[in-house]
Amino acid sequence: MTIGIIDIGVGNLGSIRNMLERIGVKAMAINDIYGFNSCNKIILPGMGSFDKCMIALNQSGLREELEYQVQSLKKPFLGICVGLQMLTRSSEEGVEKGLNWINGETVRFDRSRLTINEKIPNMGWLDIHFANKQLLSDNLQDSRFYFAHSYHVKVDKSENEWINAYYGYAFVAGVVSGNIYGVQFHPEKSHKFGMQLLKNFAELT
């Protein structure tokens, strides 16, 4: 079993790969369409702005094959940070269209609902809560993850809401739709909790 990590120059690919290898999971970078043939699961990391990440994906030549692998072949998929936001149809951060795999949009944190001590971007550890139970939730009760973001996802349907966190107000920190998962936090920076989540992802059938 091999997990492929989309390599479009906008994510923490090396850190994710190192954590996967620490738990005994083979990982590889996908930087051409043939790389998909060698992996059973796919991770899309993203850092920086929404438009930068979408443009990088669109110009990589990987998008069409990625959509086929995830939506038609149903390979398990995990989007991380902006990789989650890219699953929505659009973002208030830019003008590019998202993948639209999740019914929802990416919005800026509402500063009017934050306290004076709650800064944007939100950078630090937050407790998470599961809105609905998934196999990826196993052994992650009372978990904390590391966040670094100024935007978060709003979903149209509660069935796509997987994880919640609280920063001034409750926001969606994880989404799910069939074989598609996304998390706003960084598992690769979240020590034992991130390791457990990636282990759960690796063990998905």
CSV table of N, CA and C in Angstrom, one decimal, residues 22-176:
chain,number,residue,atom,x,y,z
A,22,ARG,N,7.3,7.2,9.3
A,22,ARG,CA,7.5,6.9,10.7
A,22,ARG,C,6.6,5.8,11.2
A,23,ILE,N,5.4,5.8,10.6
A,23,ILE,CA,4.4,4.8,11.0
A,23,ILE,C,4.4,3.6,10.1
A,24,GLY,N,5.4,3.5,9.3
A,24,GLY,CA,5.6,2.3,8.4
A,24,GLY,C,4.8,2.3,7.1
A,25,VAL,N,4.4,3.5,6.7
A,25,VAL,CA,3.6,3.6,5.5
A,25,VAL,C,4.4,4.1,4.3
A,26,LYS,N,4.4,3.5,3.2
A,26,LYS,CA,5.2,3.9,2.1
A,26,LYS,C,4.5,5.1,1.4
A,27,ALA,N,5.3,6.2,1.1
A,27,ALA,CA,4.7,7.4,0.5
A,27,ALA,C,5.5,7.8,-0.6
A,28,MET,N,4.9,8.4,-1.6
A,28,MET,CA,5.6,8.9,-2.8
A,28,MET,C,5.0,10.2,-3.3
A,29,ALA,N,5.8,11.0,-3.9
A,29,ALA,CA,5.3,12.3,-4.5
A,29,ALA,C,4.7,12.0,-5.9
A,30,ILE,N,3.6,12.6,-6.1
A,30,ILE,CA,3.0,12.5,-7.4
A,30,ILE,C,3.2,13.8,-8.2
A,31,ASN,N,4.0,13.8,-9.2
A,31,ASN,CA,4.2,15.0,-10.0
A,31,ASN,C,4.0,14.8,-11.5
A,32,ASP,N,3.5,13.7,-11.8
A,32,ASP,CA,3.0,13.5,-13.2
A,32,ASP,C,1.8,12.5,-13.1
A,33,ILE,N,1.1,12.4,-14.2
A,33,ILE,CA,-0.2,11.5,-14.2
A,33,ILE,C,0.1,10.1,-13.9
A,34,TYR,N,1.3,9.6,-14.3
A,34,TYR,CA,1.6,8.2,-14.1
A,34,TYR,C,1.9,7.8,-12.7
A,35,GLY,N,2.1,8.8,-11.8
A,35,GLY,CA,2.3,8.5,-10.4
A,35,GLY,C,1.1,8.0,-9.7
A,36,PHE,N,-0.1,8.3,-10.3
A,36,PHE,CA,-1.3,7.9,-9.7
A,36,PHE,C,-1.5,6.3,-9.7
A,37,ASN,N,-0.8,5.7,-10.7
A,37,ASN,CA,-1.0,4.3,-10.9
A,37,ASN,C,-0.3,3.5,-9.8
A,38,SER,N,0.6,4.1,-9.1
A,38,SER,CA,1.4,3.4,-8.1
A,38,SER,C,0.9,3.6,-6.7
A,39,CYS,N,-0.2,4.4,-6.5
A,39,CYS,CA,-0.7,4.6,-5.2
A,39,CYS,C,-2.1,4.2,-5.0
A,40,ASN,N,-2.4,3.9,-3.7
A,40,ASN,CA,-3.8,3.4,-3.4
A,40,ASN,C,-4.6,4.5,-2.8
A,41,LYS,N,-4.0,5.5,-2.2
A,41,LYS,CA,-4.6,6.6,-1.6
A,41,LYS,C,-3.9,7.9,-1.9
A,42,ILE,N,-4.6,9.1,-1.8
A,42,ILE,CA,-4.0,10.3,-2.3
A,42,ILE,C,-4.2,11.4,-1.2
A,43,ILE,N,-3.1,12.2,-1.0
A,43,ILE,CA,-3.1,13.4,-0.1
A,43,ILE,C,-2.9,14.6,-0.9
A,44,LEU,N,-3.6,15.6,-0.7
A,44,LEU,CA,-3.4,16.9,-1.3
A,44,LEU,C,-3.1,18.0,-0.3
A,45,PRO,N,-1.8,18.3,0.0
A,45,PRO,CA,-1.5,19.4,0.9
A,45,PRO,C,-1.6,20.7,0.2
A,46,GLY,N,-1.8,21.8,1.0
A,46,GLY,CA,-1.9,23.1,0.5
A,46,GLY,C,-1.5,24.1,1.5
A,47,MET,N,-0.7,25.1,1.1
A,47,MET,CA,-0.3,26.2,2.0
A,47,MET,C,-0.2,27.5,1.2
A,48,GLY,N,-0.5,28.6,1.8
A,48,GLY,CA,-0.5,29.9,1.1
A,48,GLY,C,-2.0,30.3,0.8
A,49,SER,N,-2.1,31.0,-0.3
A,49,SER,CA,-3.4,31.5,-0.7
A,49,SER,C,-4.2,30.5,-1.5
A,50,PHE,N,-5.5,30.6,-1.5
A,50,PHE,CA,-6.4,29.7,-2.3
A,50,PHE,C,-6.1,29.8,-3.7
A,51,ASP,N,-6.0,31.0,-4.3
A,51,ASP,CA,-5.8,31.2,-5.7
A,51,ASP,C,-4.4,30.6,-6.1
A,52,LYS,N,-3.4,30.8,-5.3
A,52,LYS,CA,-2.1,30.3,-5.6
A,52,LYS,C,-2.1,28.7,-5.7
A,53,CYS,N,-2.8,28.1,-4.8
A,53,CYS,CA,-2.9,26.6,-4.8
A,53,CYS,C,-3.7,26.1,-6.0
A,54,MET,N,-4.9,26.8,-6.3
A,54,MET,CA,-5.7,26.3,-7.4
A,54,MET,C,-5.0,26.5,-8.7
A,55,ILE,N,-4.3,27.6,-8.9
A,55,ILE,CA,-3.5,27.9,-10.1
A,55,ILE,C,-2.4,26.8,-10.3
A,56,ALA,N,-1.7,26.5,-9.2
A,56,ALA,CA,-0.7,25.5,-9.2
A,56,ALA,C,-1.2,24.2,-9.6
A,57,LEU,N,-2.4,23.8,-9.1
A,57,LEU,CA,-3.0,22.5,-9.5
A,57,LEU,C,-3.4,22.5,-10.9
A,58,ASN,N,-4.1,23.6,-11.4
A,58,ASN,CA,-4.6,23.7,-12.7
A,58,ASN,C,-3.4,23.7,-13.8
A,59,GLN,N,-2.3,24.3,-13.4
A,59,GLN,CA,-1.2,24.4,-14.3
A,59,GLN,C,-0.3,23.1,-14.3
A,60,SER,N,-0.5,22.3,-13.3
A,60,SER,CA,0.3,21.1,-13.1
A,60,SER,C,0.1,20.0,-14.1
A,61,GLY,N,-1.1,20.0,-14.7
A,61,GLY,CA,-1.5,18.9,-15.6
A,61,GLY,C,-2.0,17.7,-14.9
A,62,LEU,N,-2.2,17.8,-13.6
A,62,LEU,CA,-2.7,16.7,-12.7
A,62,LEU,C,-4.1,16.7,-12.4
A,63,ARG,N,-4.8,17.8,-12.6
A,63,ARG,CA,-6.2,18.0,-12.1
A,63,ARG,C,-7.1,16.9,-12.8
A,64,GLU,N,-7.1,16.8,-14.1
A,64,GLU,CA,-8.0,15.8,-14.7
A,64,GLU,C,-7.9,14.4,-14.2
A,65,GLU,N,-6.6,14.0,-14.1
A,65,GLU,CA,-6.3,12.6,-13.6
A,65,GLU,C,-6.7,12.5,-12.1
A,66,LEU,N,-6.4,13.5,-11.4
A,66,LEU,CA,-6.8,13.5,-9.9
A,66,LEU,C,-8.3,13.3,-9.8
A,67,GLU,N,-9.1,14.1,-10.6
A,67,GLU,CA,-10.5,13.9,-10.5
A,67,GLU,C,-11.0,12.6,-10.9
A,68,TYR,N,-10.3,12.0,-11.9
A,68,TYR,CA,-10.7,10.6,-12.3
A,68,TYR,C,-10.4,9.6,-11.2
A,69,GLN,N,-9.2,9.7,-10.6
A,69,GLN,CA,-8.8,8.8,-9.6
A,69,GLN,C,-9.7,8.9,-8.3
A,70,VAL,N,-10.1,10.1,-7.9
A,70,VAL,CA,-10.9,10.2,-6.7
A,70,VAL,C,-12.3,10.1,-6.9
A,71,GLN,N,-12.9,10.6,-8.0
A,71,GLN,CA,-14.3,10.6,-8.2
A,71,GLN,C,-14.8,9.4,-9.0
A,72,SER,N,-14.0,8.9,-9.9
A,72,SER,CA,-14.4,7.7,-10.6
A,72,SER,C,-13.9,6.4,-10.0
A,73,LEU,N,-12.6,6.3,-9.7
A,73,LEU,CA,-12.0,5.1,-9.1
A,73,LEU,C,-12.2,5.1,-7.6
A,74,LYS,N,-12.6,6.2,-7.0
A,74,LYS,CA,-13.0,6.2,-5.6
A,74,LYS,C,-11.8,5.9,-4.7
A,75,LYS,N,-10.6,6.3,-5.1
A,75,LYS,CA,-9.5,6.2,-4.1
A,75,LYS,C,-9.6,7.1,-3.0
A,76,PRO,N,-9.4,6.6,-1.7
A,76,PRO,CA,-9.4,7.5,-0.6
A,76,PRO,C,-8.6,8.7,-0.7
A,77,PHE,N,-9.1,9.9,-0.4
A,77,PHE,CA,-8.4,11.2,-0.6
A,77,PHE,C,-8.5,12.0,0.7
A,78,LEU,N,-7.4,12.7,1.0
A,78,LEU,CA,-7.3,13.6,2.2
A,78,LEU,C,-6.7,14.9,1.7
A,79,GLY,N,-7.5,16.0,1.9
A,79,GLY,CA,-7.0,17.3,1.7
A,79,GLY,C,-6.6,18.0,3.0
A,80,ILE,N,-5.4,18.6,3.0
A,80,ILE,CA,-4.9,19.2,4.2
A,80,ILE,C,-4.7,20.7,4.1
A,81,CYS,N,-5.3,21.5,5.1
A,81,CYS,CA,-5.2,22.9,5.1
A,81,CYS,C,-5.8,23.5,3.9
A,82,VAL,N,-5.1,24.3,3.0
A,82,VAL,CA,-5.7,24.8,1.8
A,82,VAL,C,-6.2,23.7,0.9
A,83,GLY,N,-5.6,22.5,1.1
A,83,GLY,CA,-6.0,21.3,0.3
A,83,GLY,C,-7.5,21.0,0.7
A,84,LEU,N,-7.9,21.3,1.9
A,84,LEU,CA,-9.3,21.2,2.3
A,84,LEU,C,-10.1,22.3,1.6
A,85,GLN,N,-9.7,23.5,1.7
A,85,GLN,CA,-10.4,24.6,1.1
A,85,GLN,C,-10.6,24.5,-0.4
A,86,MET,N,-9.7,23.8,-1.1
A,86,MET,CA,-9.7,23.6,-2.5
A,86,MET,C,-10.9,22.7,-2.9
A,87,LEU,N,-11.4,21.9,-1.9
A,87,LEU,CA,-12.5,21.0,-2.2
A,87,LEU,C,-13.8,21.8,-2.4
A,88,THR,N,-13.9,23.0,-1.9
A,88,THR,CA,-15.2,23.8,-2.0
A,88,THR,C,-15.3,24.4,-3.4
A,89,ARG,N,-16.4,25.1,-3.6
A,89,ARG,CA,-16.6,25.7,-5.0
A,89,ARG,C,-15.9,27.0,-5.2
A,90,SER,N,-15.6,27.7,-4.1
A,90,SER,CA,-15.0,29.0,-4.2
A,90,SER,C,-14.4,29.5,-2.8
A,91,SER,N,-13.7,30.6,-2.8
A,91,SER,CA,-13.1,31.1,-1.6
A,91,SER,C,-13.2,32.6,-1.6
A,92,GLU,N,-13.5,33.2,-0.5
A,92,GLU,CA,-13.5,34.7,-0.3
A,92,GLU,C,-12.1,35.2,-0.5
A,93,GLU,N,-11.1,34.4,-0.4
A,93,GLU,CA,-9.7,34.8,-0.5
A,93,GLU,C,-9.3,35.1,-2.0
A,94,GLY,N,-10.0,34.6,-2.9
A,94,GLY,CA,-9.6,34.8,-4.3
A,94,GLY,C,-10.7,34.7,-5.3
A,95,VAL,N,-10.4,34.5,-6.6
A,95,VAL,CA,-11.4,34.5,-7.7
A,95,VAL,C,-11.4,33.2,-8.4
A,96,GLU,N,-10.4,32.3,-8.1
A,96,GLU,CA,-10.4,31.0,-8.8
A,96,GLU,C,-11.5,30.1,-8.3
A,97,LYS,N,-12.0,29.3,-9.2
A,97,LYS,CA,-13.0,28.3,-8.8
A,97,LYS,C,-12.3,27.1,-8.1
A,98,GLY,N,-13.0,26.5,-7.1
A,98,GLY,CA,-12.4,25.3,-6.4
A,98,GLY,C,-12.8,24.1,-7.2
A,99,LEU,N,-12.4,22.9,-6.6
A,99,LEU,CA,-12.7,21.6,-7.2
A,99,LEU,C,-14.2,21.3,-7.1
A,100,ASN,N,-14.9,21.9,-6.2
A,100,ASN,CA,-16.4,21.7,-6.0
A,100,ASN,C,-16.7,20.2,-5.8
A,101,TRP,N,-15.9,19.6,-5.0
A,101,TRP,CA,-16.2,18.2,-4.5
A,101,TRP,C,-17.1,18.2,-3.3
A,102,ILE,N,-17.0,19.3,-2.5
A,102,ILE,CA,-17.8,19.4,-1.3
A,102,ILE,C,-18.8,20.6,-1.5
A,103,ASN,N,-20.0,20.5,-1.2
A,103,ASN,CA,-21.0,21.6,-1.4
A,103,ASN,C,-20.7,22.6,-0.3
A,104,GLY,N,-20.0,23.7,-0.6
A,104,GLY,CA,-19.7,24.7,0.4
A,104,GLY,C,-18.8,25.7,-0.2
A,105,GLU,N,-18.4,26.6,0.7
A,105,GLU,CA,-17.5,27.7,0.3
A,105,GLU,C,-16.5,28.0,1.4
A,106,THR,N,-15.4,28.6,1.1
A,106,THR,CA,-14.4,29.0,2.0
A,106,THR,C,-14.5,30.5,2.4
A,107,VAL,N,-14.6,30.8,3.6
A,107,VAL,CA,-14.9,32.2,4.1
A,107,VAL,C,-13.8,32.7,5.0
A,108,ARG,N,-13.7,34.0,5.1
A,108,ARG,CA,-12.8,34.6,6.0
A,108,ARG,C,-13.3,34.5,7.5
A,109,PHE,N,-12.5,34.4,8.5
A,109,PHE,CA,-12.9,34.4,9.8
A,109,PHE,C,-13.7,35.8,10.1
A,110,ASP,N,-14.8,35.7,10.8
A,110,ASP,CA,-15.6,36.9,11.1
A,110,ASP,C,-14.9,37.6,12.3
A,111,ARG,N,-14.2,38.6,12.1
A,111,ARG,CA,-13.5,39.3,13.1
A,111,ARG,C,-14.5,39.9,14.2
A,112,SER,N,-15.7,40.2,13.8
A,112,SER,CA,-16.6,40.8,14.8
A,112,SER,C,-17.0,39.8,15.9
A,113,ARG,N,-16.8,38.5,15.6
A,113,ARG,CA,-17.1,37.4,16.6
A,113,ARG,C,-15.9,37.0,17.4
A,114,LEU,N,-14.8,37.6,17.2
A,114,LEU,CA,-13.6,37.2,17.9
A,114,LEU,C,-13.3,38.1,19.0
A,115,THR,N,-12.6,37.6,20.0
A,115,THR,CA,-12.2,38.5,21.2
A,115,THR,C,-11.0,39.2,20.8
A,116,ILE,N,-10.6,40.2,21.6
A,116,ILE,CA,-9.4,40.9,21.4
A,116,ILE,C,-8.1,40.1,21.4
A,117,ASN,N,-8.2,38.9,22.0
A,117,ASN,CA,-7.0,38.0,22.1
A,117,ASN,C,-7.0,37.0,21.0
A,118,GLU,N,-8.0,37.0,20.2
A,118,GLU,CA,-8.1,36.0,19.1
A,118,GLU,C,-7.7,36.7,17.8
A,119,LYS,N,-6.5,36.4,17.4
A,119,LYS,CA,-5.9,37.1,16.3
A,119,LYS,C,-6.1,36.3,15.0
A,120,ILE,N,-6.0,37.0,13.9
A,120,ILE,CA,-6.0,36.4,12.6
A,120,ILE,C,-4.7,36.6,11.9
A,121,PRO,N,-4.0,35.6,11.4
A,121,PRO,CA,-4.4,34.2,11.3
A,121,PRO,C,-4.5,33.5,12.7
A,122,ASN,N,-5.3,32.5,12.8
A,122,ASN,CA,-5.4,31.6,13.9
A,122,ASN,C,-4.2,30.7,13.8
A,123,MET,N,-3.2,30.8,14.7
A,123,MET,CA,-2.1,29.9,14.7
A,123,MET,C,-1.9,29.3,16.1
A,124,GLY,N,-2.0,28.0,16.2
A,124,GLY,CA,-1.9,27.3,17.4
A,124,GLY,C,-2.7,26.1,17.5
A,125,TRP,N,-2.7,25.5,18.7
A,125,TRP,CA,-3.4,24.3,19.0
A,125,TRP,C,-4.8,24.5,19.4
A,126,LEU,N,-5.8,23.7,18.9
A,126,LEU,CA,-7.2,23.7,19.2
A,126,LEU,C,-7.7,22.3,19.5
A,127,ASP,N,-8.6,22.2,20.4
A,127,ASP,CA,-9.3,20.9,20.6
A,127,ASP,C,-10.3,20.7,19.4
A,128,ILE,N,-10.5,19.5,19.0
A,128,ILE,CA,-11.4,19.2,18.0
A,128,ILE,C,-12.6,18.3,18.5
A,129,HIS,N,-13.7,18.4,17.8
A,129,HIS,CA,-14.9,17.6,18.2
A,129,HIS,C,-15.5,17.0,16.9
A,130,PHE,N,-15.9,15.8,17.0
A,130,PHE,CA,-16.4,15.1,15.8
A,130,PHE,C,-18.0,15.3,15.7
A,131,ALA,N,-18.3,15.9,14.5
A,131,ALA,CA,-19.7,16.1,14.3
A,131,ALA,C,-20.4,14.8,13.9
A,132,ASN,N,-19.7,13.9,13.2
A,132,ASN,CA,-20.2,12.6,12.9
A,132,ASN,C,-19.0,11.6,12.9
A,133,LYS,N,-19.3,10.4,13.2
A,133,LYS,CA,-18.3,9.3,13.4
A,133,LYS,C,-17.8,8.8,12.0
A,134,GLN,N,-16.5,8.8,11.8
A,134,GLN,CA,-15.9,8.2,10.6
A,134,GLN,C,-14.8,7.3,11.1
A,135,LEU,N,-14.4,6.4,10.2
A,135,LEU,CA,-13.2,5.5,10.5
A,135,LEU,C,-12.0,6.3,10.8
A,136,LEU,N,-11.8,7.4,10.2
A,136,LEU,CA,-10.7,8.3,10.5
A,136,LEU,C,-10.7,8.9,11.9
A,137,SER,N,-11.8,8.8,12.5
A,137,SER,CA,-12.0,9.3,13.9
A,137,SER,C,-11.5,8.4,15.0
A,138,ASP,N,-11.2,7.1,14.6
A,138,ASP,CA,-10.8,6.1,15.6
A,138,ASP,C,-9.6,6.6,16.4
A,139,ASN,N,-9.7,6.4,17.8
A,139,ASN,CA,-8.6,6.7,18.7
A,139,ASN,C,-8.2,8.1,18.7
A,140,LEU,N,-9.1,9.0,18.4
A,140,LEU,CA,-8.8,10.4,18.3
A,140,LEU,C,-9.7,11.3,19.2
A,141,GLN,N,-10.4,10.6,20.2
A,141,GLN,CA,-11.2,11.4,21.2
A,141,GLN,C,-10.2,12.2,22.0
A,142,ASP,N,-10.7,13.4,22.4
A,142,ASP,CA,-9.9,14.3,23.2
A,142,ASP,C,-8.6,14.7,22.5
A,143,SER,N,-8.7,14.9,21.2
A,143,SER,CA,-7.5,15.3,20.5
A,143,SER,C,-7.3,16.8,20.3
A,144,ARG,N,-6.1,17.2,20.0
A,144,ARG,CA,-5.8,18.6,19.7
A,144,ARG,C,-4.9,18.6,18.5
A,145,PHE,N,-5.1,19.6,17.6
A,145,PHE,CA,-4.3,19.7,16.4
A,145,PHE,C,-3.8,21.1,16.2
A,146,TYR,N,-2.8,21.2,15.4
A,146,TYR,CA,-2.2,22.5,15.1
A,146,TYR,C,-2.8,23.2,13.9
A,147,PHE,N,-3.3,24.4,14.0
A,147,PHE,CA,-3.9,25.2,13.0
A,147,PHE,C,-3.0,26.4,12.6
A,148,ALA,N,-3.1,26.8,11.3
A,148,ALA,CA,-2.5,28.0,10.9
A,148,ALA,C,-3.3,28.5,9.7
A,149,HIS,N,-4.3,29.4,9.9
A,149,HIS,CA,-5.3,29.7,8.8
A,149,HIS,C,-6.0,31.0,9.2
A,150,SER,N,-6.4,31.7,8.1
A,150,SER,CA,-7.3,32.9,8.2
A,150,SER,C,-8.7,32.7,7.7
A,151,TYR,N,-8.9,31.5,7.0
A,151,TYR,CA,-10.1,31.2,6.4
A,151,TYR,C,-10.6,29.8,6.8
A,152,HIS,N,-11.9,29.6,6.8
A,152,HIS,CA,-12.4,28.3,7.1
A,152,HIS,C,-13.6,27.9,6.2
A,153,VAL,N,-13.9,26.7,6.2
A,153,VAL,CA,-15.0,26.2,5.3
A,153,VAL,C,-16.4,26.3,5.9
A,154,LYS,N,-17.3,26.6,5.1
A,154,LYS,CA,-18.8,26.5,5.5
A,154,LYS,C,-19.4,25.5,4.5
A,155,VAL,N,-20.0,24.5,5.0
A,155,VAL,CA,-20.7,23.5,4.2
A,155,VAL,C,-22.2,23.7,4.1
A,156,ASP,N,-22.7,23.4,2.9
A,156,ASP,CA,-24.2,23.5,2.7
A,156,ASP,C,-25.0,22.5,3.5
A,157,LYS,N,-24.4,21.3,3.6
A,157,LYS,CA,-25.2,20.2,4.2
A,157,LYS,C,-24.4,19.6,5.4
A,158,SER,N,-25.1,19.4,6.5
A,158,SER,CA,-24.5,18.9,7.7
A,158,SER,C,-23.9,17.5,7.5
A,159,GLU,N,-24.3,16.8,6.6
A,159,GLU,CA,-23.8,15.4,6.3
A,159,GLU,C,-22.3,15.5,5.9
A,160,ASN,N,-21.9,16.6,5.4
A,160,ASN,CA,-20.5,16.8,5.0
A,160,ASN,C,-19.6,17.4,6.1
A,161,GLU,N,-20.2,17.6,7.3
A,161,GLU,CA,-19.4,18.2,8.4
A,161,GLU,C,-18.9,17.0,9.2
A,162,TRP,N,-17.6,16.9,9.3
A,162,TRP,CA,-17.0,15.8,10.0
A,162,TRP,C,-16.4,16.3,11.3
A,163,ILE,N,-15.6,17.4,11.3
A,163,ILE,CA,-14.9,17.8,12.5
A,163,ILE,C,-15.2,19.3,12.8
A,164,ASN,N,-15.4,19.7,14.0
A,164,ASN,CA,-15.6,21.1,14.4
A,164,ASN,C,-14.5,21.5,15.4
A,165,ALA,N,-14.2,22.8,15.4
A,165,ALA,CA,-13.2,23.4,16.3
A,165,ALA,C,-13.8,24.7,16.7
A,166,TYR,N,-13.2,25.3,17.7
A,166,TYR,CA,-13.8,26.6,18.2
A,166,TYR,C,-12.7,27.6,18.3
A,167,TYR,N,-12.9,28.8,17.6
A,167,TYR,CA,-12.0,29.9,17.7
A,167,TYR,C,-12.8,31.2,17.6
A,168,GLY,N,-13.3,31.7,18.7
A,168,GLY,CA,-14.3,32.8,18.7
A,168,GLY,C,-15.7,32.3,18.5
A,169,TYR,N,-15.8,31.3,17.6
A,169,TYR,CA,-17.1,30.6,17.4
A,169,TYR,C,-16.7,29.2,16.8
A,170,ALA,N,-17.7,28.4,16.7
A,170,ALA,CA,-17.5,27.0,16.2
A,170,ALA,C,-17.4,27.1,14.6
A,171,PHE,N,-16.4,26.4,14.1
A,171,PHE,CA,-16.2,26.4,12.6
A,171,PHE,C,-15.9,25.0,12.2
A,172,VAL,N,-16.1,24.7,10.9
A,172,VAL,CA,-15.8,23.4,10.4
A,172,VAL,C,-14.3,23.2,10.2
A,173,ALA,N,-13.8,22.2,10.8
A,173,ALA,CA,-12.4,21.9,10.8
A,173,ALA,C,-12.1,20.6,10.0
A,174,GLY,N,-13.1,19.9,9.6
A,174,GLY,CA,-13.0,18.7,8.8
A,174,GLY,C,-14.2,18.4,8.0
A,175,VAL,N,-14.1,17.9,6.8
A,175,VAL,CA,-15.3,17.6,6.0
A,175,VAL,C,-15.1,16.1,5.5
A,176,VAL,N,-16.3,15.6,5.0
A,176,VAL,CA,-16.3,14.2,4.5
A,176,VAL,C,-17.4,14.1,3.5
